């Protein structure tokens, strides 16, 4: 039976961005530069995620960084030299863009000294987050959506007062690259029949043929604070890492977890082909670049 837990959910203000990974899928570009700073058209990947969080009402950004990630901190900091240069050259529009991002948010940084897994990264923010629900955003999953994906998850979270993960159907052998859920669809006002799921089990990166379904977890989560105890309780899993998926499985013993097949298009920008697709489609949508870029693409004899 589904029921609404009144008063269980407080506002989600904090968005956590794990960004301490080594970016091996994008070498050599990521040898001396964090993958989160790779530009999609003209904005670094992580900024798309941060803007999604802001548009979903979360201004408190917590970035979990590792070694060699200082470019991320500089990006969200005020750059007096750059602002001064833009001001003296009269570049008002660019100045406004550069300022808007550092003005809108309150960013904190936590260090993850070793890349021991996504669960391990999330556990690093336990003190900063405290006893309130929070979101986790994996910035190499870029989602283009009319209603930001995080906001779609928030609506479910505030209805049920429970943790919610983003889901997408993935067919074929690629399913083994994801956390995969075993879940039953449930009815929810305003959503289609197979949009919202009650999760019964989760498996991180199942072997081919062992996936419990074709429903993959995509990098957007709203988590209740009990997740921290679950992360502390689990042993290393897939790849010898502390997996967030395994901690969600542990959390299921005491709390319900929901999965939402969100509306929108997701790009795997941590993968070279996915990154190229995102670049082309985002450029085509830009009012300043779309028309000449379309013309250029048409001129290629493909
Ligand atoms: C992580 C999660 C996985 C999830 C995926 C989504 O894996 O561990 O459960 O499905 O993100 O992008 P990663 O891509 O970091 O290996």
Short mmCIF file of C-alpha atoms and ligand atoms in Angstrom, two decimals:
data_model
loop_
_atom_site.label_atom_id
_atom_site.label_comp_id
_atom_site.label_asym_id
_atom_site.label_seq_id
_atom_site.Cartn_x
_atom_site.Cartn_y
_atom_site.Cartn_z
CA UNK A 1 0.00 0.00 0.00
CA UNK A 2 1.28 3.46 -0.85
CA UNK A 3 0.74 6.28 1.57
CA UNK A 4 1.93 9.78 2.03
CA UNK A 5 4.14 10.40 5.04
CA UNK A 6 3.09 13.87 6.11
CA UNK A 7 5.72 16.08 7.67
CA UNK A 8 8.54 13.61 6.95
CA UNK A 9 10.14 15.61 4.22
CA UNK A 10 11.88 18.90 4.78
CA UNK A 11 13.02 21.11 1.95
CA UNK A 12 15.98 19.85 -0.05
CA UNK A 13 18.53 22.67 -0.03
CA UNK A 14 21.82 20.89 -0.60
CA UNK A 15 23.15 19.32 -3.77
CA UNK A 16 26.25 17.16 -3.61
CA UNK A 17 28.57 16.80 -6.61
CA UNK A 18 31.06 13.94 -6.37
CA UNK A 19 33.99 15.12 -8.48
CA UNK A 20 37.02 13.24 -7.25
CA UNK A 21 37.06 10.52 -9.93
CA UNK A 22 40.10 10.07 -12.12
CA UNK A 23 38.29 10.53 -15.43
CA UNK A 24 40.07 7.60 -17.04
CA UNK A 25 37.44 7.28 -19.80
CA UNK A 26 38.54 10.66 -21.14
CA UNK A 27 42.31 10.37 -21.11
CA UNK A 28 44.51 12.07 -22.17
CA UNK A 29 42.25 15.19 -21.90
CA UNK A 30 41.76 14.50 -18.20
CA UNK A 31 45.39 13.90 -17.32
CA UNK A 32 45.90 17.41 -15.94
CA UNK A 33 42.32 18.70 -16.02
CA UNK A 34 39.24 17.45 -14.15
CA UNK A 35 36.65 15.81 -16.41
CA UNK A 36 34.01 17.98 -14.75
CA UNK A 37 35.67 20.98 -16.46
CA UNK A 38 35.42 19.62 -20.02
CA UNK A 39 33.39 22.21 -21.93
CA UNK A 40 30.07 21.34 -23.57
CA UNK A 41 29.93 24.16 -26.13
CA UNK A 42 31.17 26.87 -23.73
CA UNK A 43 30.24 25.72 -20.24
CA UNK A 44 32.02 23.09 -18.16
CA UNK A 45 30.05 19.88 -17.55
CA UNK A 46 29.68 20.52 -13.84
CA UNK A 47 28.02 23.89 -14.46
CA UNK A 48 25.11 22.19 -16.24
CA UNK A 49 24.51 20.13 -13.11
CA UNK A 50 24.91 23.13 -10.80
CA UNK A 51 22.41 25.14 -12.87
CA UNK A 52 19.98 22.21 -12.72
CA UNK A 53 20.30 22.20 -8.92
CA UNK A 54 19.75 25.98 -8.75
CA UNK A 55 16.67 25.73 -10.98
CA UNK A 56 15.36 23.03 -8.64
CA UNK A 57 15.71 25.34 -5.62
CA UNK A 58 19.03 24.02 -4.24
CA UNK A 59 21.54 26.83 -3.80
CA UNK A 60 23.76 25.07 -1.36
CA UNK A 61 26.31 23.24 -3.50
CA UNK A 62 28.78 20.80 -2.00
CA UNK A 63 31.53 19.54 -4.27
CA UNK A 64 33.58 16.50 -3.28
CA UNK A 65 36.96 17.03 -4.88
CA UNK A 66 40.22 15.18 -5.06
CA UNK A 67 43.76 15.91 -6.12
CA UNK A 68 44.20 18.10 -9.20
CA UNK A 69 40.69 19.55 -9.05
CA UNK A 70 41.51 23.16 -8.16
CA UNK A 71 40.17 24.34 -11.56
CA UNK A 72 36.66 23.52 -10.27
CA UNK A 73 37.16 25.73 -7.20
CA UNK A 74 38.52 28.56 -9.36
CA UNK A 75 35.58 28.24 -11.73
CA UNK A 76 32.99 28.88 -9.03
CA UNK A 77 35.05 31.56 -7.32
CA UNK A 78 35.00 35.25 -8.15
CA UNK A 79 37.68 36.13 -10.69
CA UNK A 80 38.49 39.77 -10.01
CA UNK A 81 41.04 40.03 -12.83
CA UNK A 82 38.65 38.59 -15.41
CA UNK A 83 35.72 40.72 -14.22
CA UNK A 84 37.88 43.84 -14.25
CA UNK A 85 39.09 43.11 -17.78
CA UNK A 86 35.53 42.50 -19.04
CA UNK A 87 34.31 45.66 -17.33
CA UNK A 88 37.00 47.90 -18.79
CA UNK A 89 36.41 46.45 -22.26
CA UNK A 90 32.67 47.06 -21.92
CA UNK A 91 31.77 43.36 -22.34
CA UNK A 92 28.63 43.62 -20.22
CA UNK A 93 26.90 40.41 -21.37
CA UNK A 94 29.91 38.21 -20.79
CA UNK A 95 30.50 39.89 -17.45
CA UNK A 96 26.92 39.16 -16.38
CA UNK A 97 27.34 35.49 -17.36
CA UNK A 98 30.60 35.14 -15.49
CA UNK A 99 29.12 36.80 -12.40
CA UNK A 100 25.80 35.01 -12.36
CA UNK A 101 27.27 31.65 -11.45
CA UNK A 102 29.38 32.82 -8.49
CA UNK A 103 26.54 35.09 -7.29
CA UNK A 104 23.81 32.48 -7.26
CA UNK A 105 25.34 29.81 -5.13
CA UNK A 106 27.00 29.03 -1.89
CA UNK A 107 29.67 26.41 -2.60
CA UNK A 108 31.55 24.26 -0.11
CA UNK A 109 34.28 21.78 -0.87
CA UNK A 110 35.09 18.51 0.83
CA UNK A 111 38.13 16.47 0.01
CA UNK A 112 37.97 12.78 -0.88
CA UNK A 113 41.59 11.77 -0.45
CA UNK A 114 41.26 8.45 -2.27
CA UNK A 115 38.79 7.56 -5.01
CA UNK A 116 37.23 4.63 -3.14
CA UNK A 117 33.82 4.78 -4.81
CA UNK A 118 30.67 6.85 -5.11
CA UNK A 119 29.32 5.74 -1.72
CA UNK A 120 32.61 6.72 -0.13
CA UNK A 121 32.44 10.15 -1.81
CA UNK A 122 28.90 10.72 -0.51
CA UNK A 123 29.88 9.69 3.03
CA UNK A 124 32.44 12.52 3.02
CA UNK A 125 29.59 15.08 3.18
CA UNK A 126 27.87 13.55 6.24
CA UNK A 127 28.81 16.42 8.58
CA UNK A 128 28.07 19.18 6.05
CA UNK A 129 24.67 17.76 5.13
CA UNK A 130 23.51 16.88 8.64
CA UNK A 131 20.06 15.42 9.36
CA UNK A 132 18.27 16.60 6.23
CA UNK A 133 17.46 15.18 2.80
CA UNK A 134 19.88 16.16 0.03
CA UNK A 135 20.50 15.48 -3.62
CA UNK A 136 23.43 13.89 -5.42
CA UNK A 137 24.29 14.90 -8.98
CA UNK A 138 26.78 13.04 -11.18
CA UNK A 139 27.83 15.75 -13.56
CA UNK A 140 28.81 13.47 -16.45
CA UNK A 141 25.13 12.59 -16.78
CA UNK A 142 23.89 15.72 -18.54
CA UNK A 143 20.11 15.91 -18.75
CA UNK A 144 18.24 18.21 -21.09
CA UNK A 145 14.69 18.53 -19.76
CA UNK A 146 11.87 21.05 -19.73
CA UNK A 147 11.40 20.50 -16.00
CA UNK A 148 14.84 19.91 -14.47
CA UNK A 149 15.31 16.21 -13.63
CA UNK A 150 16.13 17.04 -9.99
CA UNK A 151 12.88 18.96 -9.69
CA UNK A 152 10.96 15.97 -11.06
CA UNK A 153 12.58 13.78 -8.39
CA UNK A 154 11.86 16.38 -5.71
CA UNK A 155 8.15 16.22 -6.41
CA UNK A 156 8.18 12.49 -5.71
CA UNK A 157 10.37 12.96 -2.65
CA UNK A 158 8.08 15.54 -1.12
CA UNK A 159 5.03 13.34 -1.74
CA UNK A 160 6.44 10.16 -0.18
CA UNK A 161 9.13 11.59 2.13
CA UNK A 162 11.52 8.94 0.84
CA UNK A 163 14.67 8.56 -1.25
CA UNK A 164 14.19 8.73 -5.02
CA UNK A 165 16.55 7.80 -7.87
CA UNK A 166 16.36 8.72 -11.56
CA UNK A 167 15.74 5.77 -13.90
CA UNK A 168 16.14 5.21 -17.62
CA UNK A 169 15.54 2.17 -19.80
CA UNK A 170 18.80 0.76 -21.17
CA UNK A 171 18.61 -2.21 -23.51
CA UNK A 172 21.36 -4.63 -24.48
CA UNK A 173 24.77 -5.29 -22.93
CA UNK A 174 25.23 -1.64 -21.88
CA UNK A 175 22.99 -2.30 -18.87
CA UNK A 176 26.10 -3.81 -17.20
CA UNK A 177 27.61 -0.30 -16.92
CA UNK A 178 24.90 0.87 -14.52
CA UNK A 179 23.24 0.32 -11.19
CA UNK A 180 20.08 -1.63 -12.08
CA UNK A 181 16.84 -1.91 -10.12
CA UNK A 182 14.22 -4.54 -9.62
CA UNK A 183 11.01 -2.56 -9.25
CA UNK A 184 7.25 -2.51 -9.69
CA UNK A 185 5.44 0.38 -11.33
CA UNK A 186 3.04 2.29 -9.10
CA UNK A 187 0.30 4.76 -9.95
CA UNK A 188 0.95 8.39 -9.13
CA UNK A 189 -1.25 11.41 -9.84
CA UNK A 190 -0.23 13.19 -13.04
CA UNK A 191 2.24 10.50 -14.17
CA UNK A 192 1.89 7.83 -16.84
CA UNK A 193 1.48 4.14 -15.96
CA UNK A 194 5.13 3.16 -16.17
CA UNK A 195 6.86 6.24 -14.78
CA UNK A 196 7.10 5.77 -11.04
CA UNK A 197 8.46 2.59 -9.45
CA UNK A 198 8.74 1.19 -5.98
CA UNK A 199 12.20 -0.40 -5.81
CA UNK A 200 12.66 -3.90 -4.35
CA UNK A 201 16.31 -4.54 -5.09
CA UNK A 202 19.36 -2.88 -6.68
CA UNK A 203 22.49 -4.36 -8.28
CA UNK A 204 25.56 -2.34 -9.22
CA UNK A 205 26.97 -3.21 -12.66
CA UNK A 206 25.37 -6.66 -13.06
CA UNK A 207 27.08 -9.21 -15.31
CA UNK A 208 25.53 -9.72 -18.70
CA UNK A 209 22.35 -11.75 -18.37
CA UNK A 210 22.08 -11.09 -14.62
CA UNK A 211 20.46 -7.65 -14.67
CA UNK A 212 17.14 -7.72 -12.78
CA UNK A 213 15.52 -5.41 -15.38
CA UNK A 214 16.38 -2.85 -18.06
CA UNK A 215 15.88 0.03 -15.61
CA UNK A 216 19.21 1.75 -15.02
CA UNK A 217 20.00 4.34 -12.38
CA UNK A 218 21.04 7.69 -13.87
CA UNK A 219 23.13 10.13 -11.85
CA UNK A 220 20.43 12.03 -9.98
CA UNK A 221 19.40 11.05 -6.46
CA UNK A 222 17.37 12.55 -3.62
CA UNK A 223 18.54 10.82 -0.47
CA UNK A 224 17.28 10.86 3.09
CA UNK A 225 20.03 11.21 5.72
CA UNK A 226 19.74 7.56 6.87
CA UNK A 227 21.79 6.77 3.77
CA UNK A 228 24.95 7.71 5.68
CA UNK A 229 24.48 4.86 8.17
CA UNK A 230 23.87 2.50 5.26
CA UNK A 231 27.09 3.58 3.55
CA UNK A 232 28.94 3.01 6.82
CA UNK A 233 27.40 -0.46 7.11
CA UNK A 234 28.33 -1.89 3.72
CA UNK A 235 31.48 -3.62 2.46
CA UNK A 236 33.23 -2.76 -0.83
CA UNK A 237 31.33 -4.11 -3.84
CA UNK A 238 31.75 -3.87 -7.62
CA UNK A 239 35.32 -2.88 -8.57
CA UNK A 240 36.33 -3.12 -4.89
CA UNK A 241 34.63 0.26 -4.27
CA UNK A 242 32.08 1.44 -1.71
CA UNK A 243 29.06 1.71 -3.99
CA UNK A 244 26.13 4.08 -3.47
CA UNK A 245 23.88 1.45 -5.10
CA UNK A 246 24.84 -1.10 -2.41
CA UNK A 247 24.05 1.41 0.33
CA UNK A 248 20.62 2.01 -1.21
CA UNK A 249 20.06 -1.74 -1.14
CA UNK A 250 20.95 -1.67 2.56
CA UNK A 251 18.62 1.30 3.14
CA UNK A 252 15.77 -0.70 1.59
CA UNK A 253 15.74 -2.92 4.69
CA UNK A 254 14.25 -0.05 6.69
CA UNK A 255 12.93 2.56 4.19
CA UNK A 256 11.05 2.55 0.92
CA UNK A 257 12.91 3.83 -2.16
CA UNK A 258 11.28 5.11 -5.33
CA UNK A 259 12.57 5.33 -8.89
CA UNK A 260 11.30 7.81 -11.46
CA UNK A 261 11.63 7.43 -15.21
CA UNK A 262 12.17 11.14 -15.73
CA UNK A 263 11.06 13.20 -18.72
CA UNK A 264 14.04 14.48 -20.68
CA UNK A 265 17.06 13.41 -22.70
CA UNK A 266 20.18 12.19 -20.95
CA UNK A 267 23.67 12.27 -22.42
CA UNK A 268 26.52 10.19 -21.06
CA UNK A 269 29.04 13.00 -21.31
CA UNK A 270 31.65 10.93 -19.47
CA UNK A 271 31.93 8.82 -22.61
CA UNK A 272 33.59 10.19 -25.76
CA UNK A 273 30.72 9.39 -28.12
CA UNK A 274 28.10 10.58 -25.63
CA UNK A 275 30.07 13.79 -25.14
CA UNK A 276 30.18 14.42 -28.90
CA UNK A 277 26.43 13.83 -29.23
CA UNK A 278 25.75 16.29 -26.41
CA UNK A 279 28.08 18.86 -27.96
CA UNK A 280 26.35 18.68 -31.35
CA UNK A 281 22.81 18.79 -29.95
CA UNK A 282 23.49 21.56 -27.44
CA UNK A 283 25.22 23.65 -30.12
CA UNK A 284 22.28 23.16 -32.49
CA UNK A 285 19.92 24.47 -29.80
CA UNK A 286 21.89 27.66 -29.19
CA UNK A 287 20.34 30.80 -30.60
CA UNK A 288 23.76 32.28 -31.42
CA UNK A 289 25.34 29.14 -32.94
CA UNK A 290 22.48 26.90 -34.03
CA UNK A 291 21.84 28.27 -37.54
CA UNK A 292 25.45 28.51 -38.80
CA UNK A 293 26.35 25.20 -37.15
CA UNK A 294 23.38 23.44 -38.80
CA UNK A 295 24.44 24.89 -42.13
CA UNK A 296 27.98 23.67 -41.59
CA UNK A 297 26.82 20.15 -40.68
CA UNK A 298 24.64 20.03 -43.79
CA UNK A 299 27.63 20.99 -45.93
CA UNK A 300 29.55 17.90 -44.82
CA UNK A 301 29.22 15.04 -47.25
CA UNK A 302 28.22 12.41 -44.69
C1 LIG B 1 27.57 5.47 -11.31
C2 LIG B 1 26.73 4.61 -10.37
C3 LIG B 1 25.77 3.73 -11.15
C4 LIG B 1 24.92 4.60 -12.07
C5 LIG B 1 25.81 5.48 -12.97
C6 LIG B 1 24.98 6.47 -13.74
O1 LIG B 1 28.42 4.62 -12.04
O2 LIG B 1 27.60 3.81 -9.58
O3 LIG B 1 24.93 3.01 -10.28
O4 LIG B 1 24.09 3.78 -12.86
O5 LIG B 1 26.75 6.23 -12.18
O6 LIG B 1 25.75 7.22 -14.61
P1 LIG B 1 29.71 5.18 -12.85
O7 LIG B 1 29.21 5.70 -14.14
O8 LIG B 1 30.34 6.23 -12.00
O9 LIG B 1 30.58 3.96 -13.03
#
